[in-house]
Short mmCIF file of C-alpha atoms and ligand atoms in Angstrom, two decimals:
data_model
loop_
_atom_site.label_atom_id
_atom_site.label_comp_id
_atom_site.label_asym_id
_atom_site.label_seq_id
_atom_site.Cartn_x
_atom_site.Cartn_y
_atom_site.Cartn_z
CA MET A 1 146.76 100.17 133.78
CA ALA A 2 145.51 103.51 135.44
CA GLY A 3 143.06 103.43 132.72
CA VAL A 4 141.27 100.18 133.25
CA ARG A 5 137.64 100.89 134.03
CA ARG A 6 136.56 99.13 137.83
CA GLU A 7 133.98 96.94 136.06
CA ASP A 8 136.84 95.66 133.58
CA ALA A 9 139.12 94.38 136.49
CA GLY A 10 139.48 90.88 136.77
CA ARG A 11 137.73 89.94 133.61
CA PRO A 12 139.99 87.79 131.55
CA GLY A 13 142.35 89.78 129.24
CA ILE A 14 142.12 92.64 131.34
CA LEU A 15 144.67 93.62 133.86
CA SER A 16 143.50 94.70 137.35
CA VAL A 17 144.56 98.01 139.01
CA GLN A 18 147.00 96.74 141.78
CA ARG A 19 146.70 98.54 145.46
CA PRO A 20 149.35 100.51 145.73
CA ILE A 21 152.09 99.76 148.25
CA GLY A 22 153.73 102.74 149.75
CA LEU A 23 157.28 103.55 151.19
CA SER A 24 156.34 104.26 154.62
CA ALA A 25 153.72 104.56 157.28
CA PRO A 26 154.16 105.42 161.09
CA TRP A 27 152.40 102.99 163.45
CA ILE A 28 150.13 104.98 165.42
CA ASP A 29 147.97 103.28 167.97
CA GLY A 30 145.55 104.07 170.94
CA ARG A 31 148.38 104.85 173.79
CA GLU A 32 149.38 107.77 171.27
CA GLU A 33 145.69 109.34 170.77
CA GLU A 34 145.18 109.14 174.80
CA LEU A 35 148.56 110.92 175.62
CA VAL A 36 147.93 113.42 173.03
CA LEU A 37 144.50 114.20 173.63
CA ALA A 38 145.08 114.50 177.33
CA THR A 39 147.95 116.78 176.53
CA LEU A 40 145.32 118.39 174.40
CA ARG A 41 142.83 118.81 177.01
CA SER A 42 145.49 120.16 179.59
CA GLY A 43 145.89 123.22 177.70
CA GLN A 44 149.79 123.12 178.26
CA LEU A 45 150.89 122.98 174.45
CA SER A 46 154.53 124.47 174.75
CA LEU A 47 157.06 124.21 177.49
CA GLY A 48 154.82 122.05 179.53
CA PRO A 49 155.46 118.83 181.41
CA MET A 50 155.36 116.45 178.26
CA ILE A 51 158.51 117.88 176.86
CA ASP A 52 160.34 116.98 180.31
CA ARG A 53 158.74 113.56 180.21
CA PHE A 54 159.70 112.78 176.66
CA GLU A 55 163.19 114.12 177.32
CA ALA A 56 163.71 111.87 180.64
CA ALA A 57 162.11 108.91 178.80
CA LEU A 58 164.36 109.01 175.50
CA ALA A 59 167.73 109.83 177.79
CA GLU A 60 166.72 106.38 179.67
CA ARG A 61 166.35 104.74 176.28
CA VAL A 62 169.41 105.67 174.71
CA GLU A 63 171.34 105.31 178.31
CA ALA A 64 172.61 109.25 177.80
CA PRO A 65 172.59 111.42 181.01
CA PHE A 66 170.38 114.09 179.16
CA VAL A 67 168.27 114.76 176.15
CA ALA A 68 166.91 117.95 174.92
CA ALA A 69 163.82 117.85 172.81
CA VAL A 70 163.75 120.17 169.32
CA SER A 71 161.88 121.02 166.43
CA SER A 72 163.95 118.55 164.18
CA GLY A 73 167.03 116.49 163.56
CA THR A 74 168.40 119.23 161.42
CA ALA A 75 167.76 121.76 163.98
CA GLY A 76 169.49 119.46 166.62
CA LEU A 77 172.57 118.97 163.93
CA HIS A 78 172.81 122.89 164.08
CA LEU A 79 172.97 123.44 167.61
CA CYS A 80 175.50 120.52 167.89
CA MET A 81 177.73 122.69 165.44
CA GLN A 82 177.67 125.51 167.90
CA LEU A 83 177.89 122.91 170.87
CA SER A 84 181.33 121.86 169.41
CA GLY A 85 182.72 125.19 168.30
CA VAL A 86 182.50 124.66 164.62
CA GLY A 87 182.54 128.62 163.16
CA PRO A 88 183.33 130.23 159.96
CA GLY A 89 186.32 128.62 157.77
CA ASP A 90 186.36 125.49 160.15
CA GLU A 91 186.13 122.60 158.47
CA VAL A 92 184.13 119.21 159.42
CA VAL A 93 184.89 115.88 157.95
CA THR A 94 181.57 113.97 156.94
CA THR A 95 180.26 111.36 154.71
CA PRO A 96 178.60 112.33 151.21
CA PHE A 97 176.06 109.12 151.39
CA SER A 98 173.17 110.74 153.68
CA PHE A 99 170.41 113.02 153.89
CA VAL A 100 171.45 116.86 152.74
CA ALA A 101 170.66 117.69 156.53
CA SER A 102 173.98 116.32 157.76
CA ALA A 103 176.33 118.60 155.55
CA ASN A 104 173.97 121.65 155.39
CA CYS A 105 174.26 122.15 158.92
CA VAL A 106 178.21 122.65 158.68
CA LEU A 107 177.08 125.37 156.37
CA TYR A 108 174.89 127.03 158.47
CA GLU A 109 177.86 127.81 160.48
CA GLY A 110 179.84 129.27 157.97
CA ALA A 111 182.21 126.13 158.13
CA ASN A 112 182.93 123.52 155.05
CA PRO A 113 182.12 119.78 154.68
CA VAL A 114 184.88 117.86 153.59
CA PHE A 115 183.36 114.81 152.44
CA ALA A 116 185.27 111.37 153.09
CA ASP A 117 184.38 108.33 151.06
CA ILE A 118 182.48 105.62 152.93
CA ASP A 119 182.85 101.71 153.05
CA PRO A 120 180.92 99.75 150.59
CA ASP A 121 179.26 97.42 152.63
CA THR A 122 178.25 99.45 155.79
CA LEU A 123 177.64 102.54 153.83
CA ASN A 124 179.46 104.46 156.60
CA LEU A 125 182.40 106.88 156.91
CA ASP A 126 185.24 104.87 156.23
CA PRO A 127 188.35 105.99 159.07
CA ALA A 128 191.37 105.59 156.45
CA ALA A 129 189.54 108.23 154.52
CA VAL A 130 188.49 110.27 157.30
CA GLU A 131 191.75 110.59 158.66
CA ALA A 132 193.27 111.44 155.04
CA ALA A 133 190.50 114.32 154.90
CA ILE A 134 192.00 115.94 157.83
CA THR A 135 193.74 119.31 157.69
CA PRO A 136 194.79 121.95 159.98
CA ARG A 137 191.31 123.38 159.88
CA THR A 138 189.41 120.44 160.76
CA LYS A 139 187.12 121.06 163.71
CA ALA A 140 185.17 117.90 164.09
CA ILE A 141 184.31 114.76 162.86
CA LEU A 142 180.42 114.26 161.79
CA PRO A 143 179.77 110.62 161.16
CA VAL A 144 176.05 109.41 160.13
CA HIS A 145 174.57 105.86 161.47
CA ILE A 146 173.33 105.51 157.84
CA PHE A 147 170.33 103.54 157.52
CA GLY A 148 170.29 102.66 161.27
CA TYR A 149 173.94 100.81 160.83
CA PRO A 150 176.28 102.13 163.54
CA ALA A 151 179.30 104.15 161.99
CA GLU A 152 182.78 103.16 163.21
CA LEU A 153 183.00 104.77 166.38
CA THR A 154 185.97 103.52 167.75
CA GLU A 155 188.11 104.00 165.15
CA LEU A 156 186.63 107.58 164.88
CA GLU A 157 187.42 108.52 168.21
CA ALA A 158 191.04 107.19 168.07
CA ILE A 159 190.87 109.81 165.41
CA ALA A 160 189.53 112.62 166.81
CA ALA A 161 191.88 112.14 169.97
CA ARG A 162 194.81 112.21 167.74
CA HIS A 163 194.01 115.38 166.11
CA GLY A 164 191.92 117.18 168.94
CA LEU A 165 188.59 116.91 167.19
CA ALA A 166 184.81 117.04 168.36
CA ILE A 167 182.48 114.02 167.16
CA VAL A 168 178.83 114.95 166.68
CA GLU A 169 177.07 111.59 165.81
CA ASP A 170 173.88 111.90 163.20
CA ALA A 171 171.99 109.24 164.73
CA CYS A 172 168.83 110.68 163.29
CA GLU A 173 167.95 106.93 161.78
CA ALA A 174 169.46 104.85 164.09
CA LEU A 175 167.23 105.41 167.46
CA GLY A 176 167.25 101.72 168.85
CA SER A 177 170.74 100.86 167.22
CA ALA A 178 173.83 99.54 169.26
CA TYR A 179 177.32 99.59 169.23
CA ARG A 180 179.57 97.77 170.89
CA GLY A 181 176.76 96.44 173.07
CA ARG A 182 175.76 99.89 173.97
CA PRO A 183 173.01 102.25 172.85
CA VAL A 184 173.74 104.78 169.86
CA GLY A 185 173.44 107.99 171.56
CA SER A 186 175.31 106.82 174.75
CA SER A 187 179.03 107.31 173.55
CA GLY A 188 179.29 110.45 175.24
CA HIS A 189 179.33 112.57 172.17
CA PRO A 190 176.64 114.83 171.33
CA ALA A 191 174.11 112.61 169.42
CA VAL A 192 170.67 113.70 167.11
CA PHE A 193 167.82 111.74 166.86
CA ALA A 194 165.08 112.54 164.22
CA PHE A 195 161.02 112.00 164.38
CA TYR A 196 159.89 112.53 160.78
CA PRO A 197 157.34 110.04 160.38
CA ASN A 198 159.20 107.65 157.96
CA LYS A 199 161.44 107.21 161.24
CA GLN A 200 161.49 104.01 163.85
CA MET A 201 159.19 106.31 165.91
CA THR A 202 157.70 110.01 165.09
CA THR A 203 156.73 113.11 166.59
CA GLY A 204 155.04 114.40 163.39
CA GLU A 205 158.21 116.48 163.19
CA GLY A 206 160.96 116.76 166.10
CA GLY A 207 164.31 115.73 167.06
CA ALA A 208 166.36 115.45 169.84
CA VAL A 209 170.03 115.44 171.00
CA ALA A 210 171.56 113.26 173.56
CA VAL A 211 174.41 114.90 175.54
CA ALA A 212 176.87 113.91 178.44
CA SER A 213 176.66 116.68 180.57
CA GLU A 214 173.99 119.19 182.30
CA GLN A 215 176.19 122.27 180.93
CA GLU A 216 175.59 120.79 177.20
CA TRP A 217 171.88 120.61 177.64
CA GLU A 218 171.51 123.81 179.40
CA LEU A 219 173.06 125.31 176.79
CA LEU A 220 170.85 123.46 174.03
CA LYS A 221 167.58 124.54 175.86
CA SER A 222 168.94 127.94 175.81
CA LEU A 223 169.80 127.89 172.11
CA SER A 224 166.27 126.35 171.09
CA ASN A 225 164.48 128.74 173.02
CA GLN A 226 165.66 132.05 171.57
CA GLY A 227 168.85 132.08 173.65
CA ARG A 228 167.15 132.72 177.00
CA SER A 229 169.13 133.13 179.88
CA ASP A 230 169.60 130.44 182.38
CA SER A 231 168.26 132.47 185.34
CA GLY A 232 164.82 131.66 184.11
CA GLU A 233 163.67 135.02 183.34
CA TRP A 234 161.36 135.11 180.59
CA LEU A 235 162.52 137.87 178.49
CA THR A 236 166.30 137.84 179.06
CA HIS A 237 168.15 136.63 175.96
CA ALA A 238 171.89 135.90 177.13
CA ARG A 239 172.72 134.89 173.52
CA LEU A 240 171.69 134.54 170.17
CA GLY A 241 168.95 131.59 169.98
CA TYR A 242 166.84 130.38 167.74
CA ASN A 243 163.04 128.87 168.21
CA TYR A 244 163.83 125.03 167.65
CA ARG A 245 161.33 124.09 170.53
CA LEU A 246 159.10 120.88 170.39
CA GLY A 247 155.84 121.19 171.19
CA ASP A 248 154.01 119.38 173.89
CA LEU A 249 151.50 117.34 171.40
CA ALA A 250 154.41 116.58 169.55
CA ALA A 251 156.37 115.22 172.63
CA ALA A 252 153.17 113.43 173.88
CA LEU A 253 153.15 111.80 170.62
CA GLY A 254 156.66 110.73 171.16
CA LEU A 255 156.51 109.60 174.88
CA ALA A 256 153.46 107.20 173.52
CA GLN A 257 155.76 105.84 170.82
CA LEU A 258 158.54 105.66 173.19
CA GLU A 259 156.86 103.40 175.35
CA ARG A 260 156.01 101.07 172.56
CA LEU A 261 159.68 101.40 170.67
CA ASP A 262 160.52 97.52 171.43
CA GLU A 263 157.03 96.50 169.92
CA ILE A 264 157.83 98.69 166.98
CA LEU A 265 161.16 97.76 166.52
CA ALA A 266 160.81 94.25 166.60
CA ALA A 267 157.97 94.27 164.03
CA ARG A 268 160.36 96.36 161.72
CA GLY A 269 162.93 93.42 162.42
CA GLU A 270 160.54 90.91 161.43
CA VAL A 271 159.64 92.65 158.24
CA ALA A 272 163.47 92.84 157.22
CA GLU A 273 163.79 89.27 157.95
CA ARG A 274 161.08 88.43 155.61
CA TYR A 275 162.72 90.66 153.19
CA ARG A 276 166.01 88.79 153.58
CA ALA A 277 164.26 85.39 153.46
CA LEU A 278 162.69 86.30 149.66
CA PHE A 279 165.45 87.82 148.61
CA ALA A 280 167.39 84.48 149.30
CA ALA A 281 166.04 83.09 146.21
CA VAL A 282 166.78 86.17 143.77
CA ASP A 283 170.07 86.49 142.26
CA GLY A 284 171.86 89.72 141.90
CA VAL A 285 170.19 92.09 144.25
CA GLU A 286 172.40 92.77 147.25
CA ILE A 287 170.34 92.97 150.59
CA PRO A 288 171.55 95.52 153.42
CA LEU A 289 174.60 93.96 155.72
CA ALA A 290 173.81 91.82 158.49
CA ASP A 291 174.62 92.75 162.04
CA ASP A 292 177.73 91.33 163.61
CA GLU A 293 179.08 91.43 167.17
CA THR A 294 179.98 95.27 167.18
CA HIS A 295 177.17 96.49 165.04
CA ARG A 296 173.27 95.99 165.84
CA ARG A 297 171.14 97.96 163.27
CA SER A 298 167.66 99.37 163.92
CA TRP A 299 165.64 99.21 161.24
CA PHE A 300 164.92 102.53 159.32
CA VAL A 301 164.77 101.81 155.56
CA TYR A 302 165.24 98.48 153.75
CA VAL A 303 167.47 99.60 150.82
CA VAL A 304 169.11 96.90 148.14
CA LYS A 305 171.86 97.55 145.98
CA LEU A 306 170.63 96.77 142.25
CA PRO A 307 173.41 94.77 140.10
CA VAL A 308 175.94 96.99 138.13
CA GLY A 309 174.45 98.36 135.06
CA SER A 310 170.84 98.23 135.88
CA ASP A 311 168.47 100.73 134.43
CA ARG A 312 167.28 102.07 137.75
CA ASN A 313 164.91 104.41 136.56
CA GLY A 314 163.39 102.03 134.18
CA VAL A 315 163.04 99.42 137.37
CA ILE A 316 161.31 102.52 139.37
CA ALA A 317 158.92 102.88 136.40
CA ARG A 318 158.05 99.59 136.13
CA LEU A 319 157.62 98.82 140.17
CA ALA A 320 155.12 102.15 139.97
CA ALA A 321 153.19 100.47 137.12
CA ASP A 322 152.99 97.25 139.58
CA GLY A 323 151.72 100.00 142.33
CA VAL A 324 154.90 99.44 144.23
CA ALA A 325 157.04 102.58 145.64
CA SER A 326 160.55 103.03 145.38
CA LYS A 327 163.27 105.71 145.75
CA PRO A 328 166.75 106.11 144.85
CA TYR A 329 168.22 106.26 147.95
CA LEU A 330 170.24 108.17 148.57
CA PRO A 331 171.78 110.85 146.28
CA SER A 332 175.64 111.61 147.18
CA ILE A 333 175.46 115.12 148.52
CA HIS A 334 178.74 116.41 146.81
CA LEU A 335 177.04 115.99 143.83
CA GLN A 336 173.48 117.88 144.76
CA PRO A 337 172.83 120.67 142.55
CA TYR A 338 173.57 123.41 145.27
CA TYR A 339 176.99 121.62 146.19
CA ARG A 340 178.11 121.25 142.54
CA GLU A 341 177.56 124.68 141.98
CA ARG A 342 178.99 126.29 145.27
CA PHE A 343 182.20 123.96 145.54
CA GLY A 344 182.30 122.45 142.01
CA PHE A 345 182.27 118.99 143.21
CA ARG A 346 182.07 116.79 140.52
CA GLU A 347 181.70 112.83 139.65
CA GLY A 348 184.68 110.86 140.69
CA MET A 349 185.67 112.63 143.52
CA LEU A 350 183.99 109.94 146.01
CA PRO A 351 183.88 106.73 143.79
CA VAL A 352 182.54 104.71 146.45
CA ALA A 353 179.57 107.11 147.46
CA GLU A 354 178.70 107.46 143.73
CA ASP A 355 178.71 103.81 142.91
CA VAL A 356 176.54 102.95 145.82
CA SER A 357 174.42 106.14 144.94
CA SER A 358 173.61 105.03 141.77
CA ARG A 359 172.67 101.62 142.51
CA THR A 360 170.97 101.73 145.72
CA LEU A 361 167.23 101.85 146.07
CA ALA A 362 164.58 101.88 148.89
CA LEU A 363 162.06 99.19 149.04
CA PRO A 364 158.02 99.89 150.54
CA PHE A 365 159.10 99.21 154.36
CA HIS A 366 157.31 99.96 157.62
CA SER A 367 156.37 98.33 160.90
CA ARG A 368 153.14 96.65 159.71
CA LEU A 369 153.95 95.91 156.10
CA PRO A 370 152.18 92.68 155.30
CA ALA A 371 153.75 89.42 154.30
CA GLU A 372 151.87 89.30 151.06
CA ASP A 373 153.07 92.83 150.01
CA GLN A 374 156.14 92.31 150.58
CA GLU A 375 156.13 89.09 148.37
CA ARG A 376 154.55 91.29 145.84
CA VAL A 377 157.27 93.98 145.85
CA VAL A 378 159.89 91.02 145.39
CA ASP A 379 158.22 89.47 142.39
CA ALA A 380 157.65 93.04 140.90
CA LEU A 381 161.34 93.80 141.51
CA VAL A 382 162.27 90.45 140.02
CA ARG A 383 160.00 91.48 137.05
CA ALA A 384 161.37 94.96 136.66
CA LEU A 385 165.14 94.04 136.52
CA GLY A 386 163.71 91.49 133.72
C1 PLP B 1 170.94 111.10 158.15
C2 PLP B 1 169.66 112.25 158.57
N1 PLP B 1 170.18 113.36 159.34
C3 PLP B 1 169.44 114.37 159.17
C4 PLP B 1 167.83 114.31 159.06
C5 PLP B 1 167.14 115.48 159.25
O1 PLP B 1 166.31 115.26 160.01
P1 PLP B 1 164.79 116.07 159.98
O2 PLP B 1 164.25 115.86 158.96
O3 PLP B 1 163.90 115.72 161.30
O4 PLP B 1 165.46 117.72 160.10
C6 PLP B 1 167.51 113.00 158.43
C7 PLP B 1 165.89 112.91 158.36
O5 PLP B 1 165.39 113.38 157.51
C8 PLP B 1 168.32 111.86 158.45
O6 PLP B 1 168.09 110.80 157.92
#
């Protein structure tokens, strides 16, 4: 198809080249331009007032007492390991079905991630598997609200309380989600958000940590700013820190996106609902779990499960030939080459996560995906599954 000449497109017997449909796209509008330009003109590009405004607006949004902005979700997760006292030789029980950063942050501190299997429907940590994975070395539990679907916090909190463990929430995919009627980020445990451009809202690159106390917030601000001392003296470094600062241009973009977050989330919800309706007429493709009384998802990606035995690579290639982007999403972390080599992990250790990882496929999904593109995606997937 790539070889079809433009003048041939549309002629009988000649296939036209289809307009590509990408996996994701940020929704940037006038307000974002306005705030970024004002910040640019202000000359205060780092450690300026936009950071404070962004942190305050995000804290209000997720109903957390304090929020510290950082340079990425990964940076936020790393700092939360320090906040929780995770150190060399400790174990952190976490999910294999996530983006690699949620386990890497444990390794950064010389601790070991211990993977517990997931629930096949929610795709989040199975609390019974978490309980079974706890040893005398366990220091913390790190649940991920995968694809924006809230993890089982009540059960995990009970386990953590029984064993005296910390909880750090990876909420990188879950801004706007709610658990038992409260926003993700408001639980009192440190919760990390991320703002890469495929997320619900973006700062380009960036992240933030919601915490319950001013003390934790101050520590995060210091650690992300080269360990500077609380006395405010610029070149006094009280602890080993990092440059994990978010800049003011990024914060300005984030503030504008936050102002529009309800509009953005509503649009994403409509796109998800259209997919649900289109897939109602398709057999064999399993769509994302619906919300219930305790779990309200904020739509991050649209990931379907293909039928058992499908040739997923073939499906991806056939979709690509139709101009439709798709990705196997997500590979299990314990089977990543680095983890296999370092820890000797093999297939069969976490059967639910491995089965899910072998069949899940992310389809094009973003706030302004047109209905006709969604129809094309679903038609192409039906053909690709043959
Ligand atoms: C579940 C999860 N954890 C962590 C991250 C890391 O965030 P970042 O890319 O901002 O470092 C991401 C996003 O990429 C993610 O989806």
